[in-house]
XYZ file of C-alpha atoms in Angstrom:
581
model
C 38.092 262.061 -26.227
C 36.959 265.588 -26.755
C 33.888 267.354 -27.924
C 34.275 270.618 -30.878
C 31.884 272.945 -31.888
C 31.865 276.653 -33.302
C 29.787 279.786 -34.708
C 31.003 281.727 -37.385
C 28.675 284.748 -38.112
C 27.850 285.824 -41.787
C 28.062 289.685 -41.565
C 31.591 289.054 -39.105
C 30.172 290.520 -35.688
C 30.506 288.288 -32.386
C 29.140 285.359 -32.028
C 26.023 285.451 -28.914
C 27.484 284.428 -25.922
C 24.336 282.156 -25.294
C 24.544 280.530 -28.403
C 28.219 279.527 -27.997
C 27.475 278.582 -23.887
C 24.819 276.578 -25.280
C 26.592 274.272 -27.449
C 29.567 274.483 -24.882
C 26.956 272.846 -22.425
C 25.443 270.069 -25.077
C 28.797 269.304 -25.459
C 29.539 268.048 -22.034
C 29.172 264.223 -22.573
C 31.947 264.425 -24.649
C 33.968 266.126 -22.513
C 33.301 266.603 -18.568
C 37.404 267.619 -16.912
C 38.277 270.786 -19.403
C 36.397 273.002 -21.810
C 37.454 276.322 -23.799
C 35.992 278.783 -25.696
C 37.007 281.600 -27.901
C 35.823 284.302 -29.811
C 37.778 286.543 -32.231
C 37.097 287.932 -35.684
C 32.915 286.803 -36.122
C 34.071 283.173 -34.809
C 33.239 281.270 -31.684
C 35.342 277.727 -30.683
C 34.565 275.823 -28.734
C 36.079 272.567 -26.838
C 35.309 270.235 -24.305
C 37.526 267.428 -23.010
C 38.018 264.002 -21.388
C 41.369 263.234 -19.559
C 42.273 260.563 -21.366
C 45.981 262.228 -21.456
C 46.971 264.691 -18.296
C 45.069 267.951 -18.511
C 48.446 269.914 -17.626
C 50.020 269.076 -21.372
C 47.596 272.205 -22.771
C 44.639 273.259 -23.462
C 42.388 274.177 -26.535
C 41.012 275.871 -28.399
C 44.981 276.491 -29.146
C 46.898 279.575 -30.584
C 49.748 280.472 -31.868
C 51.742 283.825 -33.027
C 50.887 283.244 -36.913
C 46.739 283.927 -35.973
C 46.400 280.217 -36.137
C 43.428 278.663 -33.922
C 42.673 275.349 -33.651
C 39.861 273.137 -31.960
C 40.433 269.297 -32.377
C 39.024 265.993 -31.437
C 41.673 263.592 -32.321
C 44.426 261.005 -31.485
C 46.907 261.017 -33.518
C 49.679 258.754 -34.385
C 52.634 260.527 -35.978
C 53.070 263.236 -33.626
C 56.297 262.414 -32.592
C 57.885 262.137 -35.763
C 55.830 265.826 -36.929
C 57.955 267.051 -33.596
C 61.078 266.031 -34.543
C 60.600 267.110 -38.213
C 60.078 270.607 -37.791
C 61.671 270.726 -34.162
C 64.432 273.308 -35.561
C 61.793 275.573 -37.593
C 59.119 275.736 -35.168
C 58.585 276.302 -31.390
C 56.437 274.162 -29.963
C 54.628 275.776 -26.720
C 53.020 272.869 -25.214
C 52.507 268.630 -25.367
C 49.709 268.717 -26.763
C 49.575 266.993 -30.050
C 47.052 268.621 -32.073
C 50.029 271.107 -31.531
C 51.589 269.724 -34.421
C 48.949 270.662 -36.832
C 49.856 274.221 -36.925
C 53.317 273.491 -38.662
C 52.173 271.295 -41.315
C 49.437 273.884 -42.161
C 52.257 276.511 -42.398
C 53.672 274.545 -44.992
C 51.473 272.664 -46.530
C 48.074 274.908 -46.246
C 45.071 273.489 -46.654
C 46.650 269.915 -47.931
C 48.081 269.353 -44.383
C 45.702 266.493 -44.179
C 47.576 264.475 -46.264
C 50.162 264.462 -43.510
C 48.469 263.589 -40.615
C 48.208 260.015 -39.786
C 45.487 259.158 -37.045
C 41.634 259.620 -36.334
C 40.737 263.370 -35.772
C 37.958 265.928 -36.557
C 39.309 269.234 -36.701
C 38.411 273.218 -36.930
C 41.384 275.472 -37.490
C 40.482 279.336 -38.184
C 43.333 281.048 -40.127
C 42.981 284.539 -38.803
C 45.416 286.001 -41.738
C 43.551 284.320 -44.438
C 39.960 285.155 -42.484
C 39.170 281.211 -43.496
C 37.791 278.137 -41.359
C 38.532 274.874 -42.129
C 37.130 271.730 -41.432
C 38.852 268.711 -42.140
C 37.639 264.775 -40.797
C 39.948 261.650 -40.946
C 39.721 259.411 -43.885
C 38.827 256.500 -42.162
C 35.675 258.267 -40.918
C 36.511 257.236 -37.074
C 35.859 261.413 -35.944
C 32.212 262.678 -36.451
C 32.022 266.691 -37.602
C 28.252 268.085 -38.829
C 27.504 271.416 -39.832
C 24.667 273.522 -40.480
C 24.073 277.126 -42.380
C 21.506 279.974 -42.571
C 21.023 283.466 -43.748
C 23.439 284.367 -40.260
C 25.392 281.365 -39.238
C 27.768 278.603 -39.788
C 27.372 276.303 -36.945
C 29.332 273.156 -36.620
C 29.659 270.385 -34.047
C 31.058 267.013 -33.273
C 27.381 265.371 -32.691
C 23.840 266.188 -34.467
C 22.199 266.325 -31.316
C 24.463 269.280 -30.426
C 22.929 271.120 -32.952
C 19.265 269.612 -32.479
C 18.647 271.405 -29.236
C 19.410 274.910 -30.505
C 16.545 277.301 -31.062
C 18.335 278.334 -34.339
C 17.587 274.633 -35.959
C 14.437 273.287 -36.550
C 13.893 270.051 -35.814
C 12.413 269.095 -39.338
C 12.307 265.558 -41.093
C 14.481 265.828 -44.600
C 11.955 263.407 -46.911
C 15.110 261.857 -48.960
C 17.537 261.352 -46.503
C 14.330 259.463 -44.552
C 13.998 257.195 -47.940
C 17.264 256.770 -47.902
C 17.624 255.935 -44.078
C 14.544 253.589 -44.004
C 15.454 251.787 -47.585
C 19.371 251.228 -46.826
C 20.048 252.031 -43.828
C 21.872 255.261 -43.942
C 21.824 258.648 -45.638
C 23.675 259.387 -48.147
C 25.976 262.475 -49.990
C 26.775 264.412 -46.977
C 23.165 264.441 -46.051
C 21.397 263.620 -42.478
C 17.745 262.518 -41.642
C 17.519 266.211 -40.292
C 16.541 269.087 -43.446
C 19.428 271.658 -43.049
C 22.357 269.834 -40.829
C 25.048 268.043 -42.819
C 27.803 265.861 -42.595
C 31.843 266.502 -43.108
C 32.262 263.305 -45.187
C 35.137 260.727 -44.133
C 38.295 262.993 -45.380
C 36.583 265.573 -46.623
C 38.003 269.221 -45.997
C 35.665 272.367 -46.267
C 36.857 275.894 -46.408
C 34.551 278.504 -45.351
C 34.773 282.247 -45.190
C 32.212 284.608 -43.848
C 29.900 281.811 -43.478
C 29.807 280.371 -46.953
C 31.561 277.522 -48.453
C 34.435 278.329 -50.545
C 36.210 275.309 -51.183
C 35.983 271.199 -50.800
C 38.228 268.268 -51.176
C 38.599 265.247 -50.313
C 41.046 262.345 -49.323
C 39.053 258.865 -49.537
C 39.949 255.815 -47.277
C 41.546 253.607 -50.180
C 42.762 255.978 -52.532
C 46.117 254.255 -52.214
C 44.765 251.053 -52.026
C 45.961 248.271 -54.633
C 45.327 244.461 -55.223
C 48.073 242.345 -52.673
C 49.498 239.218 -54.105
C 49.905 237.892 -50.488
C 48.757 233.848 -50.170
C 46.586 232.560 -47.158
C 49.634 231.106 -45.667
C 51.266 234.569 -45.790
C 48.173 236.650 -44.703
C 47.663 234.294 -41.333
C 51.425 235.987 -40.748
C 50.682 239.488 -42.124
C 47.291 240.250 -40.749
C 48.150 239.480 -37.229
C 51.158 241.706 -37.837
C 50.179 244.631 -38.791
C 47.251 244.262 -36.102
C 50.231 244.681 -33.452
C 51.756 246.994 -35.118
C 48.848 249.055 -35.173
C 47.812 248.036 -31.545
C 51.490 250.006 -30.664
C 50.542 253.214 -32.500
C 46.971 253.403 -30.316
C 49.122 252.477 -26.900
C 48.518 254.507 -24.012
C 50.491 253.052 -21.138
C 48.888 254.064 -18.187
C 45.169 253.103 -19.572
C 43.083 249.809 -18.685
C 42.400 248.416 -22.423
C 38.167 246.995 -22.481
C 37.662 244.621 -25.685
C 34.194 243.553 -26.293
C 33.466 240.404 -28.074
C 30.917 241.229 -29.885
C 32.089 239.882 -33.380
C 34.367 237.352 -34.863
C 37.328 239.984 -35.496
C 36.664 240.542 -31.567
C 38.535 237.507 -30.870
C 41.921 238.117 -32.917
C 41.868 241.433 -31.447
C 41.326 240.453 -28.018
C 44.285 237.854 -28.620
C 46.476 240.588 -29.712
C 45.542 243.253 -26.912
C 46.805 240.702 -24.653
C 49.357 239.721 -26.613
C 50.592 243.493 -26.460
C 49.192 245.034 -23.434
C 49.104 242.532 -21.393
C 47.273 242.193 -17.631
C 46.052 245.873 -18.967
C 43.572 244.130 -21.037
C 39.905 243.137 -19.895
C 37.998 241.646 -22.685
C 33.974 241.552 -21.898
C 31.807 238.657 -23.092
C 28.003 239.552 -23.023
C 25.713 236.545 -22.586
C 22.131 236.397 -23.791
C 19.700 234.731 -22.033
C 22.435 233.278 -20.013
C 24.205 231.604 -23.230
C 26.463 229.933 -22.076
C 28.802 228.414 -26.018
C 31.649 226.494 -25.483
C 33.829 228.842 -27.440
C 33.502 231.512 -25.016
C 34.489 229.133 -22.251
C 37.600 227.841 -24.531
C 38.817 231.143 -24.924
C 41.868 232.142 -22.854
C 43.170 235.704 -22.030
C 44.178 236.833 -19.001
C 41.355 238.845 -17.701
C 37.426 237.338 -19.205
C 33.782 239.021 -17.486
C 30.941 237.509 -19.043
C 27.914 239.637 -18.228
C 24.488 238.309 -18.183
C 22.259 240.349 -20.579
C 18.244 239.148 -21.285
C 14.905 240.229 -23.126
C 14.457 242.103 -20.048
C 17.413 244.061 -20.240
C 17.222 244.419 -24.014
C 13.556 246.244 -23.867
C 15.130 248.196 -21.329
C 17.827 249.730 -22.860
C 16.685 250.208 -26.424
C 15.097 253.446 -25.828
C 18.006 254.702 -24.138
C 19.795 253.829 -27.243
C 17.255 256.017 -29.403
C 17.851 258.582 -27.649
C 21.445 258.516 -27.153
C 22.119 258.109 -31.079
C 22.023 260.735 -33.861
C 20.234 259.247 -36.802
C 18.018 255.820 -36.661
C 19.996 252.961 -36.646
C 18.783 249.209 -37.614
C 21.381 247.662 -35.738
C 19.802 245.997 -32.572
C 23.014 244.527 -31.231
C 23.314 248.529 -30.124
C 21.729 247.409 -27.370
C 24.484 245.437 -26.492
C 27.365 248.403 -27.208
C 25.038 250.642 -25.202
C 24.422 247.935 -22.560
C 28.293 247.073 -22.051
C 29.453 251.226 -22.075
C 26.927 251.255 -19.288
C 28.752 248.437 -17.038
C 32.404 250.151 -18.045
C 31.655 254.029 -17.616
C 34.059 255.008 -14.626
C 36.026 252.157 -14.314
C 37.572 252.160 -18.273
C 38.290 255.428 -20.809
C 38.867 253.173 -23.495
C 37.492 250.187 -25.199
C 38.468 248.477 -28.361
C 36.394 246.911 -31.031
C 36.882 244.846 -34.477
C 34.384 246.917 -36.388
C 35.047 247.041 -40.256
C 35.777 243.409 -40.304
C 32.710 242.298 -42.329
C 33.480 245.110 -44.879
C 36.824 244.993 -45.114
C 37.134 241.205 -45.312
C 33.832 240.906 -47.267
C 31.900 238.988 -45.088
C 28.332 240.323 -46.135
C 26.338 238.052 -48.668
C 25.556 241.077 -50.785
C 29.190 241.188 -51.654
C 28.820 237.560 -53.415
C 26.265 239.423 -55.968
C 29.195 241.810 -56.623
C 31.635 239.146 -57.431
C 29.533 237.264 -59.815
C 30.188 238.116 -63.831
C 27.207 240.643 -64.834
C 25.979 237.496 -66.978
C 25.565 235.670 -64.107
C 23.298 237.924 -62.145
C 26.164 239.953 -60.589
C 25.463 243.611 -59.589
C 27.910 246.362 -58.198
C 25.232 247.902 -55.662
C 22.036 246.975 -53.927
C 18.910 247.450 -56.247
C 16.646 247.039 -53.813
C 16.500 248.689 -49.994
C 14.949 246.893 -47.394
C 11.497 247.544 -48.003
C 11.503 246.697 -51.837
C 11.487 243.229 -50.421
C 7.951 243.357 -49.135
C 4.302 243.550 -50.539
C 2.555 246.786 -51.110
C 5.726 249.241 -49.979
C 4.582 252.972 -50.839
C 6.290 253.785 -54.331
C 7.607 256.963 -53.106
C 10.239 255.279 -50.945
C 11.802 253.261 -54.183
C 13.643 256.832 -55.495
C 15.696 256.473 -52.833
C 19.284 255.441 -54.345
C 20.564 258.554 -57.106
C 23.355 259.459 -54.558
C 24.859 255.638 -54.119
C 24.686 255.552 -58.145
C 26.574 258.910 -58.436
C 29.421 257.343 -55.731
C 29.276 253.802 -57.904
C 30.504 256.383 -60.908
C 32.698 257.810 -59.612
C 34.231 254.561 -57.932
C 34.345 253.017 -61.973
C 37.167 255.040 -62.548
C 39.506 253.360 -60.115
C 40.456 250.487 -62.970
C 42.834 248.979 -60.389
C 39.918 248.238 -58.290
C 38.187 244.717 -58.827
C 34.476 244.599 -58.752
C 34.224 243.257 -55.482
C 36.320 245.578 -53.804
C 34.657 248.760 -55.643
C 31.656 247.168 -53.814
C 33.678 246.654 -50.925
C 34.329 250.747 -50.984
C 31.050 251.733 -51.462
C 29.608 249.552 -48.704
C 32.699 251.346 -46.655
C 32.015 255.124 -47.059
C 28.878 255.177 -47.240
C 26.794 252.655 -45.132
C 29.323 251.430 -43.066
C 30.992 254.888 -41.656
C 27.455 256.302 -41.378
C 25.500 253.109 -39.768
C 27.848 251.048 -38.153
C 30.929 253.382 -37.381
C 28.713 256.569 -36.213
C 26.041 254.506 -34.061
C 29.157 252.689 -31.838
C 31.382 255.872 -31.289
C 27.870 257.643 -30.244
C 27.136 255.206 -27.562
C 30.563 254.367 -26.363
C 31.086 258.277 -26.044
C 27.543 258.868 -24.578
C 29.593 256.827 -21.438
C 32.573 258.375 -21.199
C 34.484 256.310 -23.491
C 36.967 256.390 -26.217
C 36.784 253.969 -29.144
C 39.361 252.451 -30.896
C 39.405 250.633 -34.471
C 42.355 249.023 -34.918
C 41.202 247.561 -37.908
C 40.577 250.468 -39.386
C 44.257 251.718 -39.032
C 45.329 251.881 -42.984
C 47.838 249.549 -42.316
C 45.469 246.883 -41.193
C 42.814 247.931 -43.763
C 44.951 247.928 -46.796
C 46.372 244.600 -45.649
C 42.402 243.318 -45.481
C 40.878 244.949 -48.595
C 43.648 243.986 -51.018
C 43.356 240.496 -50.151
C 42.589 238.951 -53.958
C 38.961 237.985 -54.291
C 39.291 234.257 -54.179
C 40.565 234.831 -50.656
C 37.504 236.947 -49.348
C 35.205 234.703 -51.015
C 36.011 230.882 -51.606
C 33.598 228.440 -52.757
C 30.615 230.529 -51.917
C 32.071 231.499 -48.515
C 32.028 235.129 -48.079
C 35.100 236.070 -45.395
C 36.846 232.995 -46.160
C 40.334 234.419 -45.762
C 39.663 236.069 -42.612
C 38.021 232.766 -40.727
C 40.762 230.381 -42.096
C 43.090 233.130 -40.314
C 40.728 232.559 -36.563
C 40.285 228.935 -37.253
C 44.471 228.586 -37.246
C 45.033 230.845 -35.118
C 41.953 229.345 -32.362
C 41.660 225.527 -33.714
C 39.018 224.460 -30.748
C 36.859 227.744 -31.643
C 33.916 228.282 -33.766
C 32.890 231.454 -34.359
C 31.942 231.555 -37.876
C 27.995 231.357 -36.161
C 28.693 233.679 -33.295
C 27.371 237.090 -34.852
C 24.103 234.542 -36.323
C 23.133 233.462 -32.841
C 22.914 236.972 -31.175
C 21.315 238.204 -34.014
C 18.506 235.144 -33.835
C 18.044 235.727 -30.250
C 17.446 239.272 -31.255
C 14.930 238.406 -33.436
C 13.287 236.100 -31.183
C 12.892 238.551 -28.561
C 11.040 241.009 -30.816
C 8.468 238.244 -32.065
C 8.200 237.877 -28.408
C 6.495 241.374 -28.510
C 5.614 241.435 -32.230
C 1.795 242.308 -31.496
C 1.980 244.938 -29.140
C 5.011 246.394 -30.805
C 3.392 246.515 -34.638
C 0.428 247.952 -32.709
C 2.013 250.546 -31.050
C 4.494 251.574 -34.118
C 1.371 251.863 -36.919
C 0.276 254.297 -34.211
C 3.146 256.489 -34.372
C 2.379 260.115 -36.877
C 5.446 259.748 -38.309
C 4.980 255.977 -39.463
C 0.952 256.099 -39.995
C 1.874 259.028 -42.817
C 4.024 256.511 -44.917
C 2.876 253.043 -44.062
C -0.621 251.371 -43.833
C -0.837 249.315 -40.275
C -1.399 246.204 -42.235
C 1.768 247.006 -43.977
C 3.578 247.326 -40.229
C 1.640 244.378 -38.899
C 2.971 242.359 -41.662
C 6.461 243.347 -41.030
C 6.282 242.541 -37.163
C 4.199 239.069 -37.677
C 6.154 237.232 -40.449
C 9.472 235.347 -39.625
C 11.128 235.886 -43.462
C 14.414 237.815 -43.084
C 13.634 240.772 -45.266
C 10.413 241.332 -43.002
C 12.526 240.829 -39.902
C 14.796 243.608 -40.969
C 11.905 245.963 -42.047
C 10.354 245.622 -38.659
C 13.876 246.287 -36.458
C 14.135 249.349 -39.057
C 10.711 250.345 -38.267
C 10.598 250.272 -34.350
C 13.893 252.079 -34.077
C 13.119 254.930 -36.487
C 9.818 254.901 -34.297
C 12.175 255.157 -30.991
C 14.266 257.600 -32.765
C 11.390 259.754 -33.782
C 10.310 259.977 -30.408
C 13.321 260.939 -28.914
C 14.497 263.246 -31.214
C 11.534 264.697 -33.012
C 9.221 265.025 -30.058
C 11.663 265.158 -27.269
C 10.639 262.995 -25.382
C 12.806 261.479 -22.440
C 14.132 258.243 -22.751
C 12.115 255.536 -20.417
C 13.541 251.910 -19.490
C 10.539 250.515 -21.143
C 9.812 250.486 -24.858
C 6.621 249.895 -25.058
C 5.972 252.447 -22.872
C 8.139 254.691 -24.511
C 6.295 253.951 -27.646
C 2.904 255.323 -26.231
C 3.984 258.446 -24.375
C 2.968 261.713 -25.414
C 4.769 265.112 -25.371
């Protein structure tokens, strides 16, 4: 795991030192056992790194005699064949193998992206061409944000990086906040904060002098086509191409940690021990001292179930707040946040299913998409989450131009069925930006490397080009996917399992409904958009869509606090809630 960041100056003089120690030292939870920086021609890298690999293989930022520079935060998976490859045309200096990057890009330029196989973010200055380019995995895995003025170009592998310098104000931007509070995420490459953007999944900028020259992009299913396979054949495929992925990720001398969190969690745990062996600890968190027979029927070698209640919950959620980004409506956060906690010094790296309900298209609003337009079927959500409710403020319903625009441009891809166009969409935008950004934040915020094997193209092709009548089967959204857990763990049921944590979620926070719908009407940032009827209707009533408005509205409120007013993370939310700067 490794932290980047970097200053390139406008008019080409040196970057301040201050500015570049700064970042260097908002860097450091990604990254505590090495760190680099260098400065040459108006441009400042940065990198800080975990030893996850042996620190004596290299170090970066990395150079070589053609004025290449690179700073990378990556793992990737066809570095041995890249060595062999060019192993008579180029010397190799070191083990490192973000190493091999500088060969393809000697070849192949700026399209050396479409060689590399793996999950990276990546800054490589080319000091002949006096161009920086940024370049993010496909699959979205690697975070990279920027942000440009009148003097800089300032990028970094986390938000907050760039949050605490004095360069950045700290300002709300009003239509990635619609789009944040209506769906979830922001959208087009924007963030909640005015002036900081996003490197989209496989996106690659070019910048000179501080401006953007040039932008492409290679998208997570570009190559992706329908798969004739049967259900027999996929409860044989899947599980294959999970190992085979599981082989790429190895690293021998590392303890594996699988949480089961989700469904997917299981197969995956299955298959880590399946592979890896007594190197495998999978970690079972209990609520309120659950205690379902399918956890207890479920056999790997090594099984800690870890006692987690309301208590806890209220404890930890402003830590999570803090510790994130952008707002995130996700509750079971708590839980990722709550488990990195227990495994920080004792495990680097811990594995998760995430993607499964996308990819397999386990979400009921991918049943709309499936349906014949005659029949009430629809591509994309109409509504966001507060569209749901009485008297929402009209403003926030102009909130989805930029999903439209992707929907567009995804009608082109005629090979595509409706449902997985849907499927896409869903992907790249809320997915990568909700799901995939808020677990790699808290995972790293402990010291720990995630891993998606699911989200290895092998596995996700095999998933996504599943026919439609196998994702969704009589009304069964998933289908293919739980007929593959319910063969390959007959005496399990865990069709429910993501349901129950989610309604003992919801129980807790009608446990504190009152005080907490007080408390969040009271907050600036909310009063100035909603009236406190509004929030105390959100809190009180037990519908769904309310439910989800009033998780969406306490954790922007948490957010806001930590991020907008700075203030320090306490383990009590209420409490947190009320303090003042």
């Amino acid at each position: 795991m490794s932290g980047i960041a970097g200053v390139l100056t406008v008019d080409g003089s040196e970057p301040p030192e201050d500015l570049l120690h700064a970042l260097s030292t908002r860097l450091l939870r990604r990254g505590k056992d090495d760190q680099g920086i260098t400065i040459q021609n108006g441009l400042g890298l940065i990198h800080r790194r975990l030893s996850i690999a042996p620190l004596d293989a290299g170090h970066q930022p990395l150079c070589n005699e053609s004025k290449l520079t690179l700073v990378a935060d990556c793992r990737l998976l066809n570095t041995e064949s890249t060595r062999d490859r060019f192993a008579d045309s180029y010397d190799f200096a070191t083990a490192l193998e973000v190493e091999t990057i500088f060969p393809l890009y000697e070849k192949y330029g700026a399209e050396f992206t479409h060689h590399l196989f793996g999950m990276y973010a990546i800054a490589l200055y080319d000091g002949h061409a006096d161009e920086l380019i940024l370049t993010r995995d496909p699959a979205g895995i690697k975070p990279l944000y920027y942000f440009l003025d009148d003097r800089y170009f300032i990028f970094a592998s986390e938000i907050k990086v760039l949050l605490g310098l004095e360069h950045i104000r700290p300002d709300i931007d009003r239509q990635g906040r619609k789009e944040s509070l209506q769906y979830g995420a922001t959208l087009g490459g924007k963030t909640i904060i005015h002036g900081i953007k996003t490197v989209l999944p496989g996106e690659t900028l070019i910048v000179q002098k501080g401006r953007l020259l040039k932008t492409f992009r290679d998208r997570p299913f570009d190559d992706l086509k329908p798969s004739k396979m049967t259900l027999k054949q996929s409860f044989e495929e899947i599980p294959a191409a999970l190992c085979e992925a599981l082989a790429d990720l190895d690293e021998p001398t590392q303890k594996a940690a699988c949480s089961l969190e989700r469904p997917g969690d299981y197969l995956l745990a299955s298959t880590l021990d399946q592979c890896y062996g007594e190197r495998t600890h999978c970690f079972s968190i209990l609520l309120d001292g659950e205690s379902e027979d399918s956890k207890h029927q479920f056999k790997v070698t090594n099984l800690t179930e870890l006692p987690f209640d309301e208590h806890d919950f209220w404890r930890t959620l402003p830590f999570v707040a803090a510790a994130l980004d952008e707002p995130c409506n996700i509750p079971e956060r708590a839980l990722t946040y709550y488990l990195a906690k227990k495994l920080k010094g004792h495990f680097t790296v811990l594995f998760s299913a995430l993607g499964t309900k996308v990819l397999n298209a386990d979400m009921p609003l991918f049943k709309r998409a499936k349906r014949l337009k005659i029949l009430g079927g629809r591509p994309l959500p109409r509504r966001g989450i507060f569209q749901y409710l009485r008297d929402v403020p009209l403003f926030l319903n102009s909130w989805s131009e930029d999903i439209k625009k992707a929907r567009l441009e995804l009608d082109e891809h005629s090979e595509l069925s409706r449902l997985q166009k849907s499927q896409v969409l869903e992907y790249e935008n809320r997915f990568v930006t909700q799901n995939l950004a808020s677990f790699e934040r808290l995972t790293t915020f402990h010291g720990l490397e995630s891993r998606f094997p699911f989200l290895d193209p092998k596995v996700r092709y095999e998933l996504m080009g599943l026919g439609d009548s196998l994702k969704i089967h009589h009304g069964q959204t998933g289908f293919a996917f739980y007929e593959l857990l319910r063969h390959k763990f007959p005496t399990l049921d865990l069709s429910s399992l993501c349901h129950f944590k989610r309604a003992k979620l919801n129980q807790w926070l009608r446990n504190k409904a009152s005080r907490l719908s007080a408390l969040v009407a009271h907050q600036e940032e909310i009063e100035a958009i909603f009236s406190r009827d509004f929030v105390r209707d959100a809190f009180s009533c037990k519908d769904e869509y309310y439910t989800q408005a009033a998780w969406t509205l306490l954790m922007y409120a948490l957010w806001h606090q930590a991020h907008i007013k700075g203030i320090k993370p306490i383990p009590d939310t209420l409490s947190f809630l009320s303090a003042k700067n």
